[in-house]
Amino acid sequence: GTHPNEYVKLKDGLDAMIRERRIATNTPTYAVPFLQPGRLVRVCTKAPSIAGLSDDDDASIKIPVPGTEPGEEDVVWGMITAFERIGGGSKSGKAAYGVDVVVRTRENRDTKVPSISKSKGDRFEFVQADLDAEDTEPRVIRVPLEQLDVMSSIRVYLPKDLHPREARDRCISSVGEVLKRFPEGIPILDAEKDMKIDSENFAKLIKRIETIKGMMKKHPITESEQFEAQLEAHAEKRKLSIALKDAKRAAKDAAGLIKRNELKQMRRVLKRLGHTSAEGVVQTKGRVACELASVDELVTTELIFNGMFKEVDEKMLVALVSCLVWREKSRDTAKLSEEAAEVFSRLKDVARKVGKQMVECKMGVDIEEYVEGFRCELMEIMLAWCNGNKFADIMKMTELFEGSIVRAIRRVEEVLRQLSDACRVIGETDLQEKFQSASELVRRDIVFVASLFL
């Protein structure tokens, strides 16, 4: 009875059921009416990834924390300050919500995540509200509604202005006070009576969760002195078996790729376009293409070498890069100025030339479909942005979602920096500086604020 397998199976089952419970209680219809400021809320320390729903990929086994219930190893208490609907709703029928919560946080020292790329949620790890250590600070963090674990029936006073540190300290100490007052656990909203989740399946799910928790608490392994060590060893073993599975899959894919002609065809295209020599040695063009990610490397490199980026002015350069970044078809066709239409038409000619080489090398590409992949919807928007127009005014020019535009502008700026680096690699200093200053032209205003709470 002291083998961890059985306990871990219970734990995996519990985690899956808790995920199911969260999906139900975080459905906007039930949850949104309760997102009032000052409500205590238990938040998961990590955002639930949709991909993370398969148990196969998650090697981690949460080691139980003494004094907490099973299934509550990665949740902390905080307080809701506001919420906002962020897109969705009309076509997809699913509205997305962001909830701002005050939680106690600590700078995340995970060196694997470069600090620049971290969003506010990644930069800080959430810690327990009553852990008053020197290196922690209460912060307001925006989390997706799906990241809430449970909501309490308790609401406390919330200061109007949360910018001063002492206001956030007050909030988190009220959370600590409530935790002290309810050693058995803070009262939570009743899913059936309060949230009106009236479903037989949901009631059964809650019963099953309680049953499994009971079985886990009484499991003989919990009496063992080696309990934690055994679980950690089991987690390590599971991690290794997943890594082995991945490695086998990767080896199989690689073998398949070598068998396929695709690799030969790709190499032929690279030779024809001058990225590699006849012997397969990487040339200057190839070195530039290596610097680029998230855009079509072949077409972008052609634009560097055929002088098109040199000929257009900085603002048009940004608009041109937006055609490489934006790949989504949208309903409203963009109305382009004469100059923009001329630049876009030249881009399509370059794409057609590259597509033709792919077809001649039997790569099974549909030239017209390939050329259609480059979209001009953002050209006028980017020109307006470079001319210093306000974000609100730009949104009037388009039917697209604000979030999509913000992401696109950020990606355009990222690609401009990549292009600047690519030009540095080949010593094209003039062009490097041009991309650099274009990137500075784009990088402004609310689009590049890391968080609205700073």
Short mmCIF file of C-alpha atoms in Angstrom, two decimals:
data_model
loop_
_atom_site.label_atom_id
_atom_site.label_comp_id
_atom_site.label_asym_id
_atom_site.label_seq_id
_atom_site.Cartn_x
_atom_site.Cartn_y
_atom_site.Cartn_z
CA GLY A 1 0.00 0.00 0.00
CA THR A 2 3.01 2.34 0.23
CA HIS A 3 3.74 2.39 -3.49
CA PRO A 4 3.10 5.84 -4.96
CA ASN A 5 1.49 4.56 -8.18
CA GLU A 6 -2.00 4.23 -6.74
CA TYR A 7 -1.78 7.60 -4.94
CA VAL A 8 -0.55 9.32 -8.11
CA LYS A 9 -3.43 7.81 -10.12
CA LEU A 10 -5.86 9.29 -7.59
CA LYS A 11 -4.02 12.61 -7.80
CA ASP A 12 -4.16 12.67 -11.62
CA GLY A 13 -7.87 11.88 -11.50
CA LEU A 14 -8.44 14.62 -8.93
CA ASP A 15 -6.51 17.19 -11.02
CA ALA A 16 -8.56 16.33 -14.10
CA MET A 17 -11.83 16.68 -12.16
CA ILE A 18 -10.76 19.98 -10.60
CA ARG A 19 -10.00 21.27 -14.11
CA GLU A 20 -13.49 20.20 -15.14
CA ARG A 21 -14.97 21.93 -12.10
CA ARG A 22 -13.10 25.16 -12.93
CA ILE A 23 -14.32 25.09 -16.52
CA ALA A 24 -17.91 24.99 -15.20
CA THR A 25 -17.56 27.61 -12.43
CA ASN A 26 -15.54 29.97 -14.67
CA THR A 27 -18.16 30.00 -17.42
CA PRO A 28 -18.87 33.73 -17.86
CA THR A 29 -22.65 33.30 -17.40
CA TYR A 30 -22.11 31.97 -13.87
CA ALA A 31 -18.90 33.75 -12.86
CA VAL A 32 -19.20 37.31 -14.19
CA PRO A 33 -22.04 38.39 -11.84
CA PHE A 34 -19.68 37.70 -8.90
CA LEU A 35 -16.56 39.53 -10.11
CA GLN A 36 -17.16 42.52 -7.84
CA PRO A 37 -14.20 44.53 -6.50
CA GLY A 38 -13.16 43.39 -3.04
CA ARG A 39 -14.31 39.78 -3.45
CA LEU A 40 -11.78 37.25 -2.17
CA VAL A 41 -10.75 34.79 -4.82
CA ARG A 42 -8.43 31.81 -5.02
CA VAL A 43 -6.23 31.96 -8.12
CA CYS A 44 -4.17 29.26 -9.82
CA THR A 45 -0.49 30.17 -9.85
CA LYS A 46 -0.27 29.34 -13.57
CA ALA A 47 -2.68 30.09 -16.39
CA PRO A 48 -4.42 26.92 -17.60
CA SER A 49 -3.11 26.19 -21.08
CA ILE A 50 -5.58 24.60 -23.44
CA ALA A 51 -2.75 22.33 -24.55
CA GLY A 52 -2.16 21.33 -20.95
CA LEU A 53 -5.46 19.48 -20.84
CA SER A 54 -3.86 16.21 -21.82
CA ASP A 55 -2.32 14.51 -18.81
CA ASP A 56 0.37 12.87 -20.93
CA ASP A 57 2.35 16.08 -21.22
CA ASP A 58 2.30 17.05 -17.58
CA ALA A 59 5.08 15.27 -15.75
CA SER A 60 4.80 17.33 -12.61
CA ILE A 61 3.12 15.74 -9.64
CA LYS A 62 2.18 18.41 -7.13
CA ILE A 63 3.76 17.45 -3.83
CA PRO A 64 1.13 17.97 -1.11
CA VAL A 65 1.80 20.94 1.15
CA PRO A 66 1.27 20.06 4.82
CA GLY A 67 -1.98 21.54 6.09
CA THR A 68 -3.60 22.01 2.66
CA GLU A 69 -6.30 19.97 1.01
CA PRO A 70 -5.31 17.65 -1.87
CA GLY A 71 -5.65 19.57 -5.15
CA GLU A 72 -4.82 22.92 -3.55
CA GLU A 73 -1.05 22.86 -4.02
CA ASP A 74 -0.83 25.54 -6.69
CA VAL A 75 -3.45 28.10 -5.68
CA VAL A 76 -3.19 31.33 -3.65
CA TRP A 77 -5.77 33.68 -2.18
CA GLY A 78 -6.09 37.24 -3.47
CA MET A 79 -8.73 39.90 -4.06
CA ILE A 80 -10.57 41.01 -7.21
CA THR A 81 -10.09 44.70 -8.08
CA ALA A 82 -11.77 44.87 -11.51
CA PHE A 83 -12.61 42.83 -14.58
CA GLU A 84 -12.94 43.53 -18.28
CA ARG A 85 -14.36 41.82 -21.30
CA ILE A 86 -11.56 41.36 -23.80
CA GLY A 87 -12.91 40.33 -27.18
CA GLY A 88 -14.92 37.34 -28.34
CA GLY A 89 -18.64 37.31 -27.97
CA SER A 90 -20.06 38.06 -31.40
CA LYS A 91 -18.91 35.48 -33.93
CA SER A 92 -17.32 32.88 -31.70
CA GLY A 93 -20.09 33.11 -29.11
CA LYS A 94 -17.42 32.80 -26.41
CA ALA A 95 -16.54 36.01 -24.63
CA ALA A 96 -13.16 36.24 -22.96
CA TYR A 97 -12.69 38.10 -19.69
CA GLY A 98 -9.62 39.39 -17.88
CA VAL A 99 -9.78 39.71 -14.10
CA ASP A 100 -7.45 42.03 -12.17
CA VAL A 101 -6.49 40.57 -8.80
CA VAL A 102 -4.26 41.76 -5.96
CA VAL A 103 -1.99 38.86 -5.06
CA ARG A 104 1.25 38.63 -3.14
CA THR A 105 4.05 38.11 -5.65
CA ARG A 106 7.77 37.58 -5.87
CA GLU A 107 10.07 38.37 -8.82
CA ASN A 108 10.30 35.19 -10.87
CA ARG A 109 13.88 33.98 -10.84
CA ASP A 110 13.28 31.42 -13.55
CA THR A 111 16.28 32.05 -15.78
CA LYS A 112 14.78 30.07 -18.64
CA VAL A 113 12.36 32.89 -19.46
CA PRO A 114 14.20 35.96 -20.82
CA SER A 115 13.01 38.99 -18.85
CA ILE A 116 12.11 40.97 -21.98
CA SER A 117 9.66 38.39 -23.25
CA LYS A 118 7.94 37.93 -19.91
CA SER A 119 4.44 39.27 -19.55
CA LYS A 120 3.58 40.69 -16.16
CA GLY A 121 2.09 37.33 -15.16
CA ASP A 122 5.35 35.53 -16.07
CA ARG A 123 7.61 38.07 -14.40
CA PHE A 124 6.15 37.39 -10.97
CA GLU A 125 5.33 34.16 -9.19
CA PHE A 126 2.28 34.16 -6.94
CA VAL A 127 2.87 33.33 -3.27
CA GLN A 128 0.51 32.78 -0.31
CA ALA A 129 -1.17 35.96 0.96
CA ASP A 130 0.06 35.44 4.52
CA LEU A 131 3.72 34.89 3.58
CA ASP A 132 5.10 38.27 4.61
CA ALA A 133 8.68 37.88 3.38
CA GLU A 134 11.03 40.74 2.51
CA ASP A 135 11.23 39.85 -1.20
CA THR A 136 7.46 39.76 -1.75
CA GLU A 137 5.12 42.55 -2.80
CA PRO A 138 1.37 42.69 -3.39
CA ARG A 139 0.74 43.55 -7.05
CA VAL A 140 -2.31 43.90 -9.25
CA ILE A 141 -2.04 41.22 -11.95
CA ARG A 142 -4.42 40.62 -14.86
CA VAL A 143 -5.32 36.94 -15.18
CA PRO A 144 -7.75 35.25 -17.58
CA LEU A 145 -11.08 34.33 -15.97
CA GLU A 146 -10.12 30.66 -16.54
CA GLN A 147 -7.26 31.04 -14.03
CA LEU A 148 -9.61 31.53 -11.06
CA ASP A 149 -9.95 28.48 -8.84
CA VAL A 150 -12.83 29.41 -6.53
CA MET A 151 -14.55 32.62 -5.43
CA SER A 152 -15.30 33.35 -1.81
CA SER A 153 -18.64 34.57 -0.52
CA ILE A 154 -16.66 37.18 1.43
CA ARG A 155 -16.05 40.71 0.17
CA VAL A 156 -13.87 43.24 1.95
CA TYR A 157 -13.26 46.97 1.55
CA LEU A 158 -11.10 47.84 -1.47
CA PRO A 159 -9.19 51.18 -1.51
CA LYS A 160 -10.03 53.42 -4.51
CA ASP A 161 -6.42 53.91 -5.63
CA LEU A 162 -4.15 50.88 -5.72
CA HIS A 163 -1.07 52.66 -7.07
CA PRO A 164 0.43 53.35 -3.60
CA ARG A 165 2.18 50.33 -2.16
CA GLU A 166 0.49 50.74 1.25
CA ALA A 167 -2.97 50.44 -0.35
CA ARG A 168 -1.99 47.07 -1.85
CA ASP A 169 -0.41 46.06 1.47
CA ARG A 170 -3.73 46.83 3.19
CA CYS A 171 -5.62 44.69 0.68
CA ILE A 172 -3.37 41.69 1.09
CA SER A 173 -3.35 41.97 4.89
CA SER A 174 -7.19 41.91 4.86
CA VAL A 175 -6.88 38.67 2.88
CA GLY A 176 -4.46 37.39 5.55
CA GLU A 177 -6.89 38.40 8.31
CA VAL A 178 -9.72 36.46 6.67
CA LEU A 179 -7.43 33.41 6.31
CA LYS A 180 -6.69 33.60 10.08
CA ARG A 181 -10.36 33.98 10.96
CA PHE A 182 -11.30 30.82 9.02
CA PRO A 183 -8.68 28.19 9.86
CA GLU A 184 -10.99 25.51 8.44
CA GLY A 185 -11.04 27.29 5.07
CA ILE A 186 -12.54 30.52 3.74
CA PRO A 187 -16.27 30.15 2.89
CA ILE A 188 -16.73 29.88 -0.86
CA LEU A 189 -19.67 30.61 -3.16
CA ASP A 190 -22.00 27.68 -3.40
CA ALA A 191 -22.08 26.62 -7.04
CA GLU A 192 -25.72 25.54 -6.86
CA LYS A 193 -27.33 28.06 -4.48
CA ASP A 194 -25.26 31.18 -5.26
CA MET A 195 -23.95 30.69 -8.79
CA LYS A 196 -27.06 28.80 -9.93
CA ILE A 197 -25.14 26.02 -11.66
CA ASP A 198 -28.05 23.67 -11.84
CA SER A 199 -26.71 20.53 -13.45
CA GLU A 200 -26.89 16.96 -12.27
CA ASN A 201 -23.48 16.17 -13.79
CA PHE A 202 -21.87 19.06 -11.92
CA ALA A 203 -23.33 17.89 -8.61
CA LYS A 204 -21.95 14.38 -9.32
CA LEU A 205 -18.54 15.87 -10.18
CA ILE A 206 -18.35 17.70 -6.83
CA LYS A 207 -19.27 14.46 -4.98
CA ARG A 208 -16.54 12.55 -6.87
CA ILE A 209 -13.97 15.25 -6.04
CA GLU A 210 -14.82 14.98 -2.33
CA THR A 211 -14.65 11.17 -2.44
CA ILE A 212 -11.20 11.17 -4.07
CA LYS A 213 -9.90 13.78 -1.61
CA GLY A 214 -11.08 11.54 1.23
CA MET A 215 -9.34 8.49 -0.28
CA MET A 216 -6.12 10.47 -0.72
CA LYS A 217 -6.10 11.73 2.87
CA LYS A 218 -6.58 8.18 4.20
CA HIS A 219 -4.10 6.56 1.80
CA PRO A 220 -1.46 4.57 3.74
CA ILE A 221 1.40 6.20 1.77
CA THR A 222 0.66 9.55 3.48
CA GLU A 223 1.81 7.98 6.79
CA SER A 224 5.21 7.06 5.32
CA GLU A 225 8.22 9.18 6.25
CA GLN A 226 9.45 8.85 2.68
CA PHE A 227 6.13 10.14 1.29
CA GLU A 228 7.46 13.32 -0.36
CA ALA A 229 10.68 11.71 -1.55
CA GLN A 230 8.71 8.85 -3.14
CA LEU A 231 6.41 11.29 -4.97
CA GLU A 232 9.36 13.34 -6.20
CA ALA A 233 11.07 10.20 -7.49
CA HIS A 234 7.85 9.16 -9.21
CA ALA A 235 7.55 12.60 -10.83
CA GLU A 236 11.15 12.37 -12.04
CA LYS A 237 10.50 8.91 -13.50
CA ARG A 238 7.40 10.21 -15.27
CA LYS A 239 9.37 13.19 -16.66
CA LEU A 240 12.00 10.81 -18.05
CA SER A 241 9.42 8.53 -19.65
CA ILE A 242 7.78 11.56 -21.32
CA ALA A 243 11.20 12.75 -22.52
CA LEU A 244 11.86 9.27 -23.91
CA LYS A 245 8.51 9.30 -25.73
CA ASP A 246 9.29 12.73 -27.19
CA ALA A 247 12.77 11.66 -28.27
CA LYS A 248 11.39 8.55 -29.99
CA ARG A 249 8.78 10.67 -31.75
CA ALA A 250 11.41 13.20 -32.86
CA ALA A 251 13.68 10.42 -34.15
CA LYS A 252 10.80 8.92 -36.09
CA ASP A 253 9.91 12.31 -37.61
CA ALA A 254 13.52 12.96 -38.56
CA ALA A 255 13.81 9.56 -40.24
CA GLY A 256 10.61 10.28 -42.13
CA LEU A 257 11.92 13.63 -43.28
CA ILE A 258 15.14 12.15 -44.62
CA LYS A 259 13.15 9.56 -46.52
CA ARG A 260 10.97 12.20 -48.05
CA ASN A 261 12.01 14.15 -51.08
CA GLU A 262 10.92 17.34 -49.41
CA LEU A 263 14.35 18.01 -48.00
CA LYS A 264 15.96 17.61 -51.43
CA GLN A 265 13.40 19.95 -52.93
CA MET A 266 13.94 22.57 -50.25
CA ARG A 267 17.69 22.45 -50.80
CA ARG A 268 17.15 22.85 -54.53
CA VAL A 269 15.06 26.00 -53.94
CA LEU A 270 17.75 27.44 -51.64
CA LYS A 271 20.42 26.82 -54.31
CA ARG A 272 18.33 28.43 -57.04
CA LEU A 273 17.62 31.51 -54.98
CA GLY A 274 21.31 31.82 -54.08
CA HIS A 275 21.03 31.03 -50.35
CA THR A 276 23.51 28.17 -50.74
CA SER A 277 26.24 27.40 -53.26
CA ALA A 278 26.11 24.44 -55.66
CA GLU A 279 28.02 22.48 -53.00
CA GLY A 280 25.41 23.36 -50.37
CA VAL A 281 27.57 25.92 -48.51
CA VAL A 282 25.52 28.74 -46.92
CA GLN A 283 26.01 32.07 -48.75
CA THR A 284 25.39 35.68 -47.62
CA LYS A 285 21.72 35.44 -48.56
CA GLY A 286 21.35 32.31 -46.48
CA ARG A 287 22.98 33.98 -43.47
CA VAL A 288 20.43 36.79 -43.67
CA ALA A 289 17.52 34.32 -43.91
CA CYS A 290 18.83 32.56 -40.78
CA GLU A 291 18.35 35.76 -38.77
CA LEU A 292 14.64 35.92 -39.57
CA ALA A 293 11.83 34.16 -37.74
CA SER A 294 8.03 34.44 -37.89
CA VAL A 295 7.98 35.83 -41.45
CA ASP A 296 8.54 34.19 -44.84
CA GLU A 297 12.36 34.10 -44.90
CA LEU A 298 12.70 33.59 -48.66
CA VAL A 299 10.53 36.52 -49.75
CA THR A 300 11.87 38.83 -47.02
CA THR A 301 15.48 38.08 -48.00
CA GLU A 302 14.67 38.79 -51.67
CA LEU A 303 13.30 42.21 -50.62
CA ILE A 304 16.58 43.00 -48.86
CA PHE A 305 18.70 41.99 -51.83
CA ASN A 306 16.58 43.46 -54.62
CA GLY A 307 16.85 46.91 -53.02
CA MET A 308 13.14 47.36 -52.36
CA PHE A 309 13.62 48.12 -48.67
CA LYS A 310 16.20 50.76 -49.67
CA GLU A 311 13.92 52.50 -52.15
CA VAL A 312 10.88 53.08 -49.93
CA ASP A 313 10.82 55.65 -47.12
CA GLU A 314 10.73 54.63 -43.46
CA LYS A 315 6.95 54.75 -43.05
CA MET A 316 6.31 52.76 -46.23
CA LEU A 317 9.00 50.34 -45.05
CA VAL A 318 6.92 49.66 -41.92
CA ALA A 319 3.78 49.22 -44.06
CA LEU A 320 5.66 46.77 -46.31
CA VAL A 321 6.83 44.73 -43.30
CA SER A 322 3.20 44.57 -42.09
CA CYS A 323 2.32 42.62 -45.27
CA LEU A 324 4.93 40.01 -44.28
CA VAL A 325 3.57 39.78 -40.72
CA TRP A 326 -0.21 39.87 -41.25
CA ARG A 327 -1.45 36.61 -42.79
CA GLU A 328 -5.13 36.61 -41.85
CA LYS A 329 -7.84 37.12 -44.43
CA SER A 330 -10.37 39.67 -43.28
CA ARG A 331 -13.78 40.66 -44.59
CA ASP A 332 -13.08 44.32 -45.16
CA THR A 333 -10.74 44.73 -48.11
CA ALA A 334 -8.19 47.43 -47.47
CA LYS A 335 -8.40 50.59 -49.59
CA LEU A 336 -4.81 51.47 -50.45
CA SER A 337 -3.32 54.75 -51.58
CA GLU A 338 -1.64 54.67 -54.98
CA GLU A 339 1.86 54.47 -53.48
CA ALA A 340 0.92 51.68 -51.05
CA ALA A 341 -0.81 49.72 -53.84
CA GLU A 342 2.31 50.03 -56.01
CA VAL A 343 4.57 48.75 -53.16
CA PHE A 344 2.19 45.88 -52.41
CA SER A 345 2.03 44.89 -56.06
CA ARG A 346 5.85 44.74 -56.18
CA LEU A 347 5.88 42.56 -53.07
CA LYS A 348 3.44 40.17 -54.79
CA ASP A 349 5.77 40.01 -57.84
CA VAL A 350 8.65 38.96 -55.58
CA ALA A 351 6.45 36.36 -53.86
CA ARG A 352 5.37 35.06 -57.27
CA LYS A 353 9.02 34.69 -58.32
CA VAL A 354 9.83 32.70 -55.16
CA GLY A 355 6.66 30.59 -55.57
CA LYS A 356 7.62 29.82 -59.17
CA GLN A 357 11.01 28.48 -58.04
CA MET A 358 9.26 26.27 -55.48
CA VAL A 359 6.92 24.88 -58.14
CA GLU A 360 9.82 24.22 -60.52
CA CYS A 361 11.54 22.31 -57.73
CA LYS A 362 8.32 20.21 -57.37
CA MET A 363 7.51 21.46 -53.88
CA GLY A 364 3.76 21.18 -54.42
CA VAL A 365 2.99 24.85 -53.78
CA ASP A 366 0.03 26.63 -55.36
CA ILE A 367 1.62 29.89 -56.60
CA GLU A 368 -1.54 32.01 -56.38
CA GLU A 369 -2.39 30.72 -52.91
CA TYR A 370 1.21 31.42 -51.83
CA VAL A 371 1.06 35.01 -53.16
CA GLU A 372 -2.39 35.51 -51.56
CA GLY A 373 -0.79 34.68 -48.20
CA PHE A 374 0.74 38.17 -48.14
CA ARG A 375 -1.98 40.57 -47.00
CA CYS A 376 -2.22 44.35 -47.27
CA GLU A 377 -4.92 44.96 -44.63
CA LEU A 378 -2.51 46.59 -42.20
CA MET A 379 -0.65 48.87 -44.63
CA GLU A 380 -2.77 52.00 -44.17
CA ILE A 381 -3.12 51.30 -40.44
CA MET A 382 0.68 51.13 -40.03
CA LEU A 383 1.14 54.30 -42.10
CA ALA A 384 -1.34 56.10 -39.85
CA TRP A 385 0.42 54.72 -36.77
CA CYS A 386 3.82 55.94 -38.07
CA ASN A 387 2.28 59.36 -38.68
CA GLY A 388 1.57 59.55 -34.96
CA ASN A 389 -2.20 58.95 -35.02
CA LYS A 390 -3.82 57.86 -31.77
CA PHE A 391 -4.63 54.17 -31.30
CA ALA A 392 -8.34 55.00 -30.86
CA ASP A 393 -8.37 56.79 -34.24
CA ILE A 394 -6.66 53.85 -35.91
CA MET A 395 -9.31 51.48 -34.58
CA LYS A 396 -11.92 53.52 -36.50
CA MET A 397 -10.17 52.59 -39.77
CA THR A 398 -10.81 48.87 -39.39
CA GLU A 399 -13.24 46.16 -38.28
CA LEU A 400 -10.43 44.09 -36.76
CA PHE A 401 -10.18 43.41 -33.02
CA GLU A 402 -8.06 45.74 -30.90
CA GLY A 403 -6.10 42.79 -29.55
CA SER A 404 -5.23 41.60 -33.07
CA ILE A 405 -3.99 45.06 -34.04
CA VAL A 406 -1.89 45.42 -30.87
CA ARG A 407 -0.33 42.00 -31.45
CA ALA A 408 0.33 42.81 -35.10
CA ILE A 409 1.99 46.16 -34.32
CA ARG A 410 4.19 44.46 -31.75
CA ARG A 411 5.15 41.75 -34.21
CA VAL A 412 5.95 44.30 -36.93
CA GLU A 413 8.31 46.01 -34.48
CA GLU A 414 9.90 42.67 -33.57
CA VAL A 415 10.46 41.82 -37.27
CA LEU A 416 11.98 45.27 -37.90
CA ARG A 417 14.52 44.53 -35.15
CA GLN A 418 15.25 41.11 -36.70
CA LEU A 419 15.79 42.77 -40.09
CA SER A 420 18.12 45.29 -38.50
CA ASP A 421 20.15 42.42 -36.98
CA ALA A 422 20.16 40.58 -40.32
CA CYS A 423 21.64 43.67 -42.03
CA ARG A 424 24.27 43.94 -39.32
CA VAL A 425 25.37 40.36 -40.04
CA ILE A 426 26.18 41.29 -43.67
CA GLY A 427 27.56 44.76 -42.90
CA GLU A 428 24.70 46.71 -44.52
CA THR A 429 24.94 49.56 -42.00
CA ASP A 430 22.67 52.07 -43.82
CA LEU A 431 19.84 49.60 -44.09
CA GLN A 432 20.49 48.42 -40.52
CA GLU A 433 20.03 51.99 -39.24
CA LYS A 434 16.93 52.45 -41.40
CA PHE A 435 15.26 49.37 -39.85
CA GLN A 436 16.41 50.50 -36.41
CA SER A 437 14.79 53.92 -36.69
CA ALA A 438 11.65 52.41 -38.31
CA SER A 439 11.39 50.17 -35.25
CA GLU A 440 11.64 53.23 -32.97
CA LEU A 441 8.94 54.94 -35.02
CA VAL A 442 6.56 52.03 -34.36
CA ARG A 443 7.46 51.53 -30.70
CA ARG A 444 5.27 54.01 -28.86
CA ASP A 445 2.13 54.62 -26.86
CA ILE A 446 -0.29 52.21 -25.18
CA VAL A 447 0.58 49.34 -27.56
CA PHE A 448 3.97 48.88 -25.89
CA VAL A 449 2.97 49.42 -22.26
CA ALA A 450 3.84 46.21 -20.42
CA SER A 451 0.78 46.59 -18.20
CA LEU A 452 -1.93 49.15 -17.65
CA PHE A 453 -1.22 49.10 -13.93
CA LEU A 454 2.26 50.55 -14.02
#
